[in-house]
Amino acid sequence: MEQEQNQQKLVPAVERAAGILDIVATAKRYLTVSELARETALPKSTVHNLCSTLVQLGLLIRRPDQTYLLGPHLLRWSNAFDRQTDVAAEFAALWDQRDIPHEAVVSLGIPEKGEIVFIAARQSAGGHRFSVRPGLRLPAPFVAAGQAVLAHASDYEVRRLFADGYPKPLTDRSPGTLAELLATLADIRKRDYTIEEEQCQAGITSLGAVVLNSLNRPLAAVMISVPAELFSGAVREELAEVLLDITRSLSRRMGADLDNRRG
Amino acid sequence: MEQEQNQQKLVPAVERAAGILDIVATAKRYLTVSELARETALPKSTVHNLCSTLVQLGLLIRRPDQTYLLGPHLLRWSNAFDRQTDVAAEFAALWDQRDIPHEAVVSLGIPEKGEIVFIAARQSAGGHRFSVRPGLRLPAPFVAAGQAVLAHASDYEVRRLFADGYPKPLTDRSPGTLAELLATLADIRKRDYTIEEEQCQAGITSLGAVVLNSLNRPLAAVMISVPAELFSGAVREELAEVLLDITRSLSRRMGADLDNRRG
Protein backbone atom coordinates (compact mmCIF):
# COMPACT_ATOMS: atom_id res chain seq x y z
CA MET A 1 0.00 0.00 0.00
CA GLU A 2 2.64 2.44 1.15
CA GLN A 3 4.59 2.06 -2.07
CA GLU A 4 1.62 2.28 -4.42
CA GLN A 5 1.16 5.36 -6.50
CA ASN A 6 -2.05 6.02 -8.36
CA GLN A 7 -2.15 6.67 -12.08
CA GLN A 8 -1.60 10.39 -11.66
CA LYS A 9 1.49 9.68 -9.52
CA LEU A 10 0.21 11.64 -6.57
CA VAL A 11 2.47 11.61 -3.53
CA PRO A 12 0.54 9.88 -0.72
CA ALA A 13 2.37 11.50 2.22
CA VAL A 14 1.60 14.99 0.87
CA GLU A 15 -2.07 14.16 0.37
CA ARG A 16 -2.25 12.77 3.90
CA ALA A 17 -0.52 15.78 5.41
CA ALA A 18 -2.92 18.12 3.59
CA GLY A 19 -5.80 15.94 4.80
CA ILE A 20 -4.64 16.35 8.40
CA LEU A 21 -4.42 20.13 7.99
CA ASP A 22 -7.96 20.12 6.52
CA ILE A 23 -9.29 18.18 9.50
CA VAL A 24 -7.52 20.42 12.03
CA ALA A 25 -8.80 23.49 10.13
CA THR A 26 -12.44 22.43 10.27
CA ALA A 27 -12.60 20.58 13.62
CA LYS A 28 -14.81 22.14 16.25
CA ARG A 29 -12.24 21.35 18.98
CA TYR A 30 -8.55 20.46 19.18
CA LEU A 31 -7.75 16.84 18.28
CA THR A 32 -5.14 14.33 19.49
CA VAL A 33 -3.06 11.97 17.30
CA SER A 34 -5.50 9.14 18.15
CA GLU A 35 -8.47 11.20 17.07
CA LEU A 36 -6.70 12.29 13.87
CA ALA A 37 -5.83 8.65 13.17
CA ARG A 38 -9.50 7.73 13.52
CA GLU A 39 -10.61 10.61 11.24
CA THR A 40 -8.06 9.81 8.53
CA ALA A 41 -8.28 5.99 8.87
CA LEU A 42 -4.46 5.93 8.99
CA PRO A 43 -2.21 4.07 11.48
CA LYS A 44 -1.44 6.11 14.58
CA SER A 45 2.33 5.93 13.93
CA THR A 46 1.84 7.38 10.42
CA VAL A 47 -0.26 10.24 11.78
CA HIS A 48 2.29 10.80 14.54
CA ASN A 49 5.13 11.15 12.01
CA LEU A 50 3.09 13.44 9.78
CA CYS A 51 2.10 15.65 12.73
CA SER A 52 5.70 15.86 13.97
CA THR A 53 6.81 16.92 10.51
CA LEU A 54 4.03 19.51 10.27
CA VAL A 55 4.95 20.87 13.74
CA GLN A 56 8.59 21.13 12.69
CA LEU A 57 7.54 23.03 9.56
CA GLY A 58 5.42 25.49 11.58
CA LEU A 59 2.23 24.21 9.91
CA LEU A 60 0.80 22.74 13.12
CA ILE A 61 1.31 23.64 16.77
CA ARG A 62 1.32 20.98 19.47
CA ARG A 63 -0.56 22.24 22.52
CA PRO A 64 0.49 21.31 26.08
CA ASP A 65 -2.42 18.82 26.23
CA GLN A 66 -1.02 17.00 23.11
CA THR A 67 -3.73 18.29 20.78
CA TYR A 68 -2.99 20.22 17.59
CA LEU A 69 -3.91 23.53 16.05
CA LEU A 70 -2.82 25.21 12.83
CA GLY A 71 0.59 26.87 12.79
CA PRO A 72 1.63 30.37 11.74
CA HIS A 73 3.75 29.30 8.76
CA LEU A 74 0.48 28.95 6.81
CA LEU A 75 0.16 32.72 6.90
CA ARG A 76 3.37 33.16 4.88
CA TRP A 77 1.78 31.21 2.07
CA SER A 78 -1.57 32.93 2.25
CA ASN A 79 0.05 36.38 2.30
CA ALA A 80 2.07 35.34 -0.75
CA PHE A 81 -1.12 34.05 -2.39
CA ASP A 82 -2.69 37.48 -1.82
CA ARG A 83 0.33 39.22 -3.35
CA GLN A 84 0.34 36.90 -6.38
CA THR A 85 -3.37 36.91 -7.01
CA ASP A 86 -5.09 39.93 -8.35
CA VAL A 87 -8.76 39.73 -9.29
CA ALA A 88 -8.24 42.14 -12.22
CA ALA A 89 -5.41 40.03 -13.66
CA GLU A 90 -7.50 36.86 -13.25
CA PHE A 91 -10.44 38.60 -14.96
CA ALA A 92 -8.21 39.59 -17.87
CA ALA A 93 -6.75 36.07 -18.13
CA LEU A 94 -10.23 34.53 -18.27
CA TRP A 95 -11.30 36.76 -21.14
CA ASP A 96 -8.17 36.04 -23.14
CA GLN A 97 -9.58 32.51 -23.54
CA ARG A 98 -13.17 33.45 -24.39
CA ASP A 99 -15.28 35.33 -26.89
CA ILE A 100 -17.61 38.01 -25.65
CA PRO A 101 -21.10 37.35 -27.04
CA HIS A 102 -23.29 39.86 -28.90
CA GLU A 103 -22.53 43.55 -28.60
CA ALA A 104 -21.63 43.19 -24.97
CA VAL A 105 -19.28 44.96 -22.61
CA VAL A 106 -18.04 42.86 -19.69
CA SER A 107 -16.72 44.83 -16.74
CA LEU A 108 -15.25 44.17 -13.32
CA GLY A 109 -16.04 46.50 -10.42
CA ILE A 110 -14.96 46.74 -6.79
CA PRO A 111 -17.42 47.94 -4.12
CA GLU A 112 -16.32 51.08 -2.31
CA LYS A 113 -18.80 52.42 0.21
CA GLY A 114 -22.01 53.06 -1.74
CA GLU A 115 -20.31 53.00 -5.13
CA ILE A 116 -18.82 50.59 -7.62
CA VAL A 117 -15.41 51.48 -9.01
CA PHE A 118 -14.75 49.74 -12.31
CA ILE A 119 -11.21 48.43 -12.63
CA ALA A 120 -11.29 46.44 -15.89
CA ALA A 121 -13.48 45.96 -18.93
CA ARG A 122 -13.54 43.91 -22.13
CA GLN A 123 -15.71 44.60 -25.16
CA SER A 124 -17.03 42.44 -27.97
CA ALA A 125 -15.81 43.15 -31.50
CA GLY A 126 -19.06 44.92 -32.48
CA GLY A 127 -19.95 48.53 -31.73
CA HIS A 128 -21.38 49.52 -28.36
CA ARG A 129 -23.04 52.47 -26.76
CA PHE A 130 -21.99 51.72 -23.22
CA SER A 131 -18.34 52.15 -22.36
CA VAL A 132 -16.71 51.36 -19.04
CA ARG A 133 -13.30 52.90 -18.53
CA PRO A 134 -11.20 51.85 -15.54
CA GLY A 135 -11.75 54.28 -12.68
CA LEU A 136 -15.42 54.95 -13.56
CA ARG A 137 -17.53 55.19 -10.41
CA LEU A 138 -21.27 54.60 -10.36
CA PRO A 139 -23.72 54.61 -7.45
CA ALA A 140 -24.22 50.97 -6.43
CA PRO A 141 -28.08 51.14 -6.28
CA PHE A 142 -28.43 51.93 -10.01
CA VAL A 143 -25.92 49.57 -11.63
CA ALA A 144 -26.16 45.77 -11.97
CA ALA A 145 -22.71 45.16 -10.43
CA GLY A 146 -23.64 47.31 -7.45
CA GLN A 147 -27.04 45.74 -6.93
CA ALA A 148 -25.41 42.30 -6.95
CA VAL A 149 -23.05 43.42 -4.16
CA LEU A 150 -25.78 45.17 -2.15
CA ALA A 151 -27.96 42.05 -2.32
CA HIS A 152 -25.29 40.30 -0.20
CA ALA A 153 -25.69 42.86 2.58
CA SER A 154 -28.57 42.94 5.04
CA ASP A 155 -31.22 45.67 4.88
CA TYR A 156 -29.67 47.09 8.05
CA GLU A 157 -26.24 47.33 6.41
CA VAL A 158 -27.71 48.88 3.25
CA ARG A 159 -29.57 51.50 5.33
CA ARG A 160 -26.39 52.33 7.20
CA LEU A 161 -24.44 52.61 3.92
CA PHE A 162 -26.80 55.35 2.76
CA ALA A 163 -27.40 56.92 6.19
CA ASP A 164 -25.78 60.16 4.98
CA GLY A 165 -28.03 60.36 1.92
CA TYR A 166 -29.33 58.30 -0.97
CA PRO A 167 -27.75 59.05 -4.37
CA LYS A 168 -29.57 60.95 -7.10
CA PRO A 169 -31.25 58.55 -9.59
CA LEU A 170 -29.48 58.27 -12.97
CA THR A 171 -32.54 57.48 -15.12
CA ASP A 172 -36.30 57.50 -14.54
CA ARG A 173 -36.09 53.72 -14.05
CA SER A 174 -33.48 53.84 -11.22
CA PRO A 175 -34.83 52.81 -7.81
CA GLY A 176 -35.62 56.34 -6.66
CA THR A 177 -35.69 55.85 -2.90
CA LEU A 178 -34.03 53.64 -0.29
CA ALA A 179 -37.37 51.81 0.14
CA GLU A 180 -37.53 51.09 -3.60
CA LEU A 181 -33.92 49.87 -3.52
CA LEU A 182 -34.64 47.51 -0.60
CA ALA A 183 -37.62 46.07 -2.50
CA THR A 184 -35.39 45.56 -5.58
CA LEU A 185 -32.70 43.85 -3.47
CA ALA A 186 -35.26 41.52 -1.83
CA ASP A 187 -36.19 40.43 -5.34
CA ILE A 188 -32.56 39.99 -6.42
CA ARG A 189 -31.74 37.79 -3.40
CA LYS A 190 -33.96 35.08 -4.91
CA ARG A 191 -31.62 34.73 -7.91
CA ASP A 192 -27.87 34.18 -8.50
CA TYR A 193 -27.59 37.34 -10.58
CA THR A 194 -29.10 40.79 -11.10
CA ILE A 195 -30.90 42.13 -14.14
CA GLU A 196 -30.82 45.90 -14.35
CA GLU A 197 -32.84 47.37 -17.22
CA GLU A 198 -32.00 50.96 -18.11
CA GLN A 199 -31.63 51.95 -14.46
CA CYS A 200 -28.10 53.20 -15.04
CA GLN A 201 -28.21 54.37 -18.65
CA ALA A 202 -31.15 54.57 -21.05
CA GLY A 203 -30.93 51.91 -23.78
CA ILE A 204 -28.63 49.58 -21.81
CA THR A 205 -29.53 46.35 -19.97
CA SER A 206 -26.98 44.75 -17.65
CA LEU A 207 -26.58 41.51 -15.75
CA GLY A 208 -24.45 41.46 -12.62
CA ALA A 209 -23.07 38.82 -10.23
CA VAL A 210 -20.54 38.87 -7.43
CA VAL A 211 -17.05 37.42 -7.12
CA LEU A 212 -16.58 35.99 -3.60
CA ASN A 213 -13.36 35.92 -1.58
CA SER A 214 -12.06 33.15 0.70
CA LEU A 215 -14.52 34.21 3.41
CA ASN A 216 -17.36 33.87 0.83
CA ARG A 217 -17.92 37.65 1.02
CA PRO A 218 -18.25 39.84 -2.13
CA LEU A 219 -14.82 40.97 -3.30
CA ALA A 220 -15.89 42.34 -6.68
CA ALA A 221 -18.72 42.10 -9.20
CA VAL A 222 -18.81 41.27 -12.88
CA MET A 223 -21.31 42.99 -15.15
CA ILE A 224 -22.33 42.20 -18.73
CA SER A 225 -24.05 45.09 -20.54
CA VAL A 226 -25.88 44.92 -23.87
CA PRO A 227 -28.07 47.29 -25.89
CA ALA A 228 -31.62 46.98 -24.49
CA GLU A 229 -33.17 46.10 -27.86
CA LEU A 230 -30.93 43.02 -28.22
CA PHE A 231 -32.07 41.71 -24.86
CA SER A 232 -34.47 38.77 -25.02
CA GLY A 233 -35.17 35.61 -23.08
CA ALA A 234 -32.62 33.64 -25.11
CA VAL A 235 -29.92 36.33 -24.85
CA ARG A 236 -30.57 36.59 -21.15
CA GLU A 237 -30.03 32.89 -20.65
CA GLU A 238 -26.86 32.90 -22.69
CA LEU A 239 -25.42 35.95 -20.91
CA ALA A 240 -26.40 34.65 -17.47
CA GLU A 241 -24.62 31.40 -18.21
CA VAL A 242 -21.44 33.20 -19.25
CA LEU A 243 -21.69 35.55 -16.25
CA LEU A 244 -22.14 32.78 -13.69
CA ASP A 245 -19.43 30.70 -15.29
CA ILE A 246 -17.00 33.64 -15.08
CA THR A 247 -17.92 34.70 -11.53
CA ARG A 248 -17.79 31.13 -10.19
CA SER A 249 -14.44 30.58 -11.78
CA LEU A 250 -13.08 33.89 -10.41
CA SER A 251 -14.55 33.16 -6.97
CA ARG A 252 -12.85 29.75 -6.82
CA ARG A 253 -9.62 31.33 -7.96
CA MET A 254 -9.86 33.89 -5.14
CA GLY A 255 -10.35 31.08 -2.61
CA ALA A 256 -14.14 31.02 -2.19
CA ASP A 257 -15.63 27.74 -1.05
CA LEU A 258 -18.68 27.56 -3.32
CA ASP A 259 -19.49 23.96 -2.35
CA ASN A 260 -19.95 24.79 1.31
CA ARG A 261 -21.74 28.08 0.83
CA ARG A 262 -24.33 28.93 3.40
CA GLY A 263 -27.93 29.54 2.35
CA MET B 1 17.76 7.86 0.30
CA GLU B 2 14.06 7.80 -0.44
CA GLN B 3 13.44 5.30 2.33
CA GLU B 4 15.62 6.96 4.93
CA GLN B 5 14.02 8.77 7.81
CA ASN B 6 16.00 11.00 10.13
CA GLN B 7 16.05 10.52 13.88
CA GLN B 8 12.96 12.63 14.40
CA LYS B 9 11.11 10.53 11.81
CA LEU B 10 10.20 13.50 9.66
CA VAL B 11 8.36 12.65 6.47
CA PRO B 12 10.60 13.67 3.54
CA ALA B 13 7.83 14.15 0.94
CA VAL B 14 5.97 16.57 3.21
CA GLU B 15 9.12 18.58 3.91
CA ARG B 16 9.85 18.74 0.19
CA ALA B 17 6.31 19.79 -0.68
CA ALA B 18 6.44 22.56 1.95
CA GLY B 19 9.84 23.59 0.57
CA ILE B 20 8.35 23.93 -2.93
CA LEU B 21 5.49 26.06 -1.57
CA ASP B 22 8.06 28.24 0.25
CA ILE B 23 10.02 28.75 -2.96
CA VAL B 24 6.91 29.55 -5.01
CA ALA B 25 5.76 31.94 -2.24
CA THR B 26 8.98 33.95 -2.22
CA ALA B 27 10.05 33.77 -5.88
CA LYS B 28 10.11 37.05 -7.75
CA ARG B 29 8.63 35.36 -10.84
CA TYR B 30 6.74 32.19 -11.72
CA LEU B 31 8.96 29.08 -11.91
CA THR B 32 8.87 25.89 -14.01
CA VAL B 33 9.44 22.32 -12.78
CA SER B 34 13.05 22.51 -14.04
CA GLU B 35 13.68 25.70 -12.12
CA LEU B 36 12.06 24.28 -8.98
CA ALA B 37 14.20 21.13 -9.36
CA ARG B 38 17.31 23.33 -9.51
CA GLU B 39 16.24 25.36 -6.45
CA THR B 40 15.40 22.30 -4.35
CA ALA B 41 18.27 20.10 -5.65
CA LEU B 42 15.73 17.32 -6.22
CA PRO B 43 15.24 15.16 -9.36
CA LYS B 44 12.90 16.71 -11.89
CA SER B 45 10.56 13.69 -11.74
CA THR B 46 10.24 14.05 -7.95
CA VAL B 47 9.43 17.74 -8.27
CA HIS B 48 6.97 16.97 -11.05
CA ASN B 49 5.09 14.46 -8.87
CA LEU B 50 5.06 16.81 -5.90
CA CYS B 51 3.78 19.70 -8.04
CA SER B 52 1.05 17.53 -9.60
CA THR B 53 -0.07 16.51 -6.12
CA LEU B 54 -0.05 20.12 -4.90
CA VAL B 55 -2.06 21.19 -7.97
CA GLN B 56 -4.59 18.44 -7.32
CA LEU B 57 -4.91 19.62 -3.70
CA GLY B 58 -5.47 23.26 -4.76
CA LEU B 59 -2.21 24.33 -3.11
CA LEU B 60 -0.54 25.26 -6.41
CA ILE B 61 -1.95 26.42 -9.72
CA ARG B 62 -0.35 25.43 -13.02
CA ARG B 63 -0.34 28.37 -15.41
CA PRO B 64 -0.77 27.97 -19.15
CA ASP B 65 3.00 28.52 -19.60
CA GLN B 66 3.73 25.54 -17.26
CA THR B 67 4.91 27.72 -14.39
CA TYR B 68 3.35 27.57 -10.92
CA LEU B 69 1.76 29.96 -8.47
CA LEU B 70 0.16 29.40 -5.08
CA GLY B 71 -3.36 27.95 -4.99
CA PRO B 72 -6.49 29.14 -3.21
CA HIS B 73 -6.79 26.15 -0.88
CA LEU B 74 -4.09 27.79 1.28
CA LEU B 75 -6.64 30.46 2.23
CA ARG B 76 -8.89 27.87 3.91
CA TRP B 77 -6.08 27.04 6.27
CA SER B 78 -5.07 30.62 6.94
CA ASN B 79 -8.68 31.64 7.60
CA ALA B 80 -8.95 28.73 10.03
CA PHE B 81 -5.65 29.81 11.62
CA ASP B 82 -7.14 33.27 12.16
CA ARG B 83 -10.26 31.77 13.74
CA GLN B 84 -8.22 29.52 16.03
CA THR B 85 -5.63 32.05 17.05
CA ASP B 86 -6.49 34.89 19.35
CA VAL B 87 -3.75 37.15 20.62
CA ALA B 88 -5.49 37.59 23.99
CA ALA B 89 -5.71 33.82 24.54
CA GLU B 90 -2.05 33.41 23.55
CA PHE B 91 -1.10 36.21 25.94
CA ALA B 92 -2.99 34.50 28.76
CA ALA B 93 -1.40 31.12 27.95
CA LEU B 94 2.09 32.64 28.06
CA TRP B 95 1.57 34.12 31.52
CA ASP B 96 0.20 30.88 32.91
CA GLN B 97 3.74 29.55 32.54
CA ARG B 98 5.59 32.55 33.99
CA ASP B 99 5.98 34.66 37.09
CA ILE B 100 5.47 38.39 36.85
CA PRO B 101 8.48 40.15 38.38
CA HIS B 102 8.37 42.88 41.04
CA GLU B 103 5.14 44.76 41.64
CA ALA B 104 4.35 44.78 37.95
CA VAL B 105 1.19 44.81 35.88
CA VAL B 106 1.52 43.30 32.41
CA SER B 107 -1.15 44.33 29.93
CA LEU B 108 -2.08 43.69 26.32
CA GLY B 109 -3.57 46.49 24.22
CA ILE B 110 -4.92 46.76 20.69
CA PRO B 111 -4.45 49.98 18.69
CA GLU B 112 -7.69 51.64 17.62
CA LYS B 113 -7.27 54.93 15.81
CA GLY B 114 -5.34 57.19 18.19
CA GLU B 115 -6.05 55.06 21.26
CA ILE B 116 -4.98 51.80 22.87
CA VAL B 117 -7.79 49.55 24.07
CA PHE B 118 -6.56 47.14 26.73
CA ILE B 119 -7.98 43.65 26.34
CA ALA B 120 -6.10 41.62 28.95
CA ALA B 121 -3.88 42.14 32.00
CA ARG B 122 -1.99 40.08 34.56
CA GLN B 123 -0.66 41.34 37.88
CA SER B 124 2.16 40.20 40.17
CA ALA B 125 1.24 38.87 43.61
CA GLY B 126 2.29 42.12 45.39
CA GLY B 127 0.21 45.29 45.71
CA HIS B 128 0.01 47.75 42.80
CA ARG B 129 -1.19 51.24 42.20
CA PHE B 130 -1.81 50.91 38.51
CA SER B 131 -4.69 48.75 37.39
CA VAL B 132 -5.62 47.88 33.83
CA ARG B 133 -9.09 46.50 33.37
CA PRO B 134 -10.13 45.06 30.00
CA GLY B 135 -11.86 47.76 27.96
CA LEU B 136 -9.75 50.62 29.35
CA ARG B 137 -8.88 53.10 26.59
CA LEU B 138 -5.94 55.47 26.81
CA PRO B 139 -4.64 57.98 24.26
CA ALA B 140 -1.77 56.28 22.39
CA PRO B 141 0.69 59.23 22.70
CA PHE B 142 0.81 59.04 26.51
CA VAL B 143 1.05 55.33 27.21
CA ALA B 144 4.00 52.98 26.58
CA ALA B 145 1.92 50.47 24.59
CA GLY B 146 0.63 53.29 22.37
CA GLN B 147 4.02 54.88 21.83
CA ALA B 148 5.41 51.48 20.79
CA VAL B 149 2.67 51.19 18.14
CA LEU B 150 2.99 54.80 16.95
CA ALA B 151 6.76 54.35 16.55
CA HIS B 152 5.96 51.81 13.79
CA ALA B 153 4.04 54.44 11.82
CA SER B 154 5.65 57.21 9.77
CA ASP B 155 5.47 60.84 10.92
CA TYR B 156 2.99 61.39 8.08
CA GLU B 157 0.69 58.63 9.36
CA VAL B 158 0.95 59.91 12.94
CA ARG B 159 0.08 63.47 11.80
CA ARG B 160 -2.92 62.13 9.89
CA LEU B 161 -4.07 60.07 12.89
CA PHE B 162 -4.33 63.25 14.96
CA ALA B 163 -5.46 65.54 12.15
CA ASP B 164 -8.76 66.16 13.97
CA GLY B 165 -7.03 67.13 17.19
CA TYR B 166 -4.30 66.04 19.55
CA PRO B 167 -5.49 64.52 22.86
CA LYS B 168 -5.27 66.38 26.16
CA PRO B 169 -2.10 65.46 28.12
CA LEU B 170 -2.72 63.14 31.11
CA THR B 171 0.19 64.32 33.29
CA ASP B 172 2.65 67.20 33.14
CA ARG B 173 5.19 64.76 31.69
CA SER B 174 2.99 63.65 28.72
CA PRO B 175 4.26 64.84 25.31
CA GLY B 176 2.09 67.96 25.19
CA THR B 177 2.04 68.64 21.45
CA LEU B 178 2.22 66.67 18.20
CA ALA B 179 5.76 68.04 17.68
CA GLU B 180 6.83 66.75 21.10
CA LEU B 181 5.26 63.36 20.33
CA LEU B 182 7.10 63.12 16.99
CA ALA B 183 10.41 63.89 18.77
CA THR B 184 9.62 61.18 21.36
CA LEU B 185 8.80 58.65 18.62
CA ALA B 186 12.03 59.45 16.72
CA ASP B 187 13.87 58.55 19.91
CA ILE B 188 11.85 55.36 20.47
CA ARG B 189 12.55 54.12 16.93
CA LYS B 190 16.20 53.63 17.92
CA ARG B 191 15.23 50.93 20.44
CA ASP B 192 13.16 47.72 20.49
CA TYR B 193 10.90 49.00 23.27
CA THR B 194 9.51 52.17 24.80
CA ILE B 195 10.10 53.58 28.26
CA GLU B 196 7.34 55.88 29.41
CA GLU B 197 7.98 57.55 32.78
CA GLU B 198 4.90 59.00 34.47
CA GLN B 199 3.50 60.29 31.14
CA CYS B 200 0.27 58.36 31.66
CA GLN B 201 -0.07 58.29 35.44
CA ALA B 202 2.08 59.96 38.12
CA GLY B 203 4.18 57.42 40.03
CA ILE B 204 4.08 54.74 37.29
CA THR B 205 6.80 53.81 34.80
CA SER B 206 5.97 51.51 31.88
CA LEU B 207 7.83 49.64 29.17
CA GLY B 208 6.03 48.84 25.93
CA ALA B 209 6.73 46.75 22.82
CA VAL B 210 4.66 45.64 19.85
CA VAL B 211 3.30 42.24 18.81
CA LEU B 212 3.60 41.89 15.03
CA ASN B 213 1.23 40.03 12.72
CA SER B 214 2.07 37.92 9.69
CA LEU B 215 2.66 41.05 7.62
CA ASN B 216 5.12 42.24 10.30
CA ARG B 217 2.77 45.10 11.19
CA PRO B 218 1.76 45.94 14.80
CA LEU B 219 -1.25 43.87 15.83
CA ALA B 220 -1.11 44.68 19.55
CA ALA B 221 1.30 45.93 22.20
CA VAL B 222 2.40 44.54 25.54
CA MET B 223 3.13 46.90 28.42
CA ILE B 224 4.81 46.24 31.78
CA SER B 225 4.08 48.89 34.43
CA VAL B 226 5.86 49.26 37.79
CA PRO B 227 5.87 51.86 40.57
CA ALA B 228 8.32 54.60 39.54
CA GLU B 229 10.41 54.33 42.70
CA LEU B 230 11.18 50.65 42.02
CA PHE B 231 12.48 51.47 38.56
CA SER B 232 16.27 51.31 38.20
CA GLY B 233 18.82 50.28 35.60
CA ALA B 234 18.74 46.66 36.77
CA VAL B 235 14.93 46.46 36.94
CA ARG B 236 14.73 48.04 33.51
CA GLU B 237 17.02 45.40 32.03
CA GLU B 238 15.08 42.59 33.64
CA LEU B 239 11.68 43.94 32.57
CA ALA B 240 12.89 44.68 29.03
CA GLU B 241 14.14 41.12 28.72
CA VAL B 242 10.78 39.69 29.83
CA LEU B 243 8.90 42.13 27.60
CA LEU B 244 10.91 41.33 24.47
CA ASP B 245 10.76 37.62 25.17
CA ILE B 246 6.95 37.79 25.46
CA THR B 247 6.40 40.03 22.45
CA ARG B 248 8.73 37.99 20.22
CA SER B 249 7.02 34.79 21.26
CA LEU B 250 3.54 36.27 20.64
CA SER B 251 4.66 37.75 17.31
CA ARG B 252 5.97 34.38 16.08
CA ARG B 253 2.74 32.77 17.25
CA MET B 254 0.72 35.30 15.23
CA GLY B 255 2.78 34.51 12.13
CA ALA B 256 5.35 37.32 12.12
CA ASP B 257 8.59 36.58 10.34
CA LEU B 258 11.09 38.11 12.78
CA ASP B 259 14.11 36.64 11.03
CA ASN B 260 13.41 38.44 7.78
CA ARG B 261 12.27 41.73 9.28
CA ARG B 262 13.11 44.78 7.29
CA GLY B 263 14.95 47.72 8.81
Tab-separated table of C-alpha atoms in Angstrom, chain A residues 6 9 21 40 49-50 69 88 104 109 122 182 193 198 216 244 261:
chain	number	residue	atom	x	y	z
A	6	ASN	CA	-2.045	6.023	-8.360
A	9	LYS	CA	1.486	9.676	-9.519
A	21	LEU	CA	-4.424	20.129	7.985
A	40	THR	CA	-8.063	9.805	8.532
A	49	ASN	CA	5.129	11.146	12.014
A	50	LEU	CA	3.090	13.444	9.778
A	69	LEU	CA	-3.914	23.531	16.054
A	88	ALA	CA	-8.242	42.141	-12.220
A	104	ALA	CA	-21.630	43.188	-24.967
A	109	GLY	CA	-16.041	46.497	-10.422
A	122	ARG	CA	-13.538	43.908	-22.130
A	182	LEU	CA	-34.637	47.508	-0.601
A	193	TYR	CA	-27.586	37.338	-10.580
A	198	GLU	CA	-31.998	50.965	-18.111
A	216	ASN	CA	-17.360	33.874	0.834
A	244	LEU	CA	-22.143	32.778	-13.691
A	261	ARG	CA	-21.736	28.083	0.833
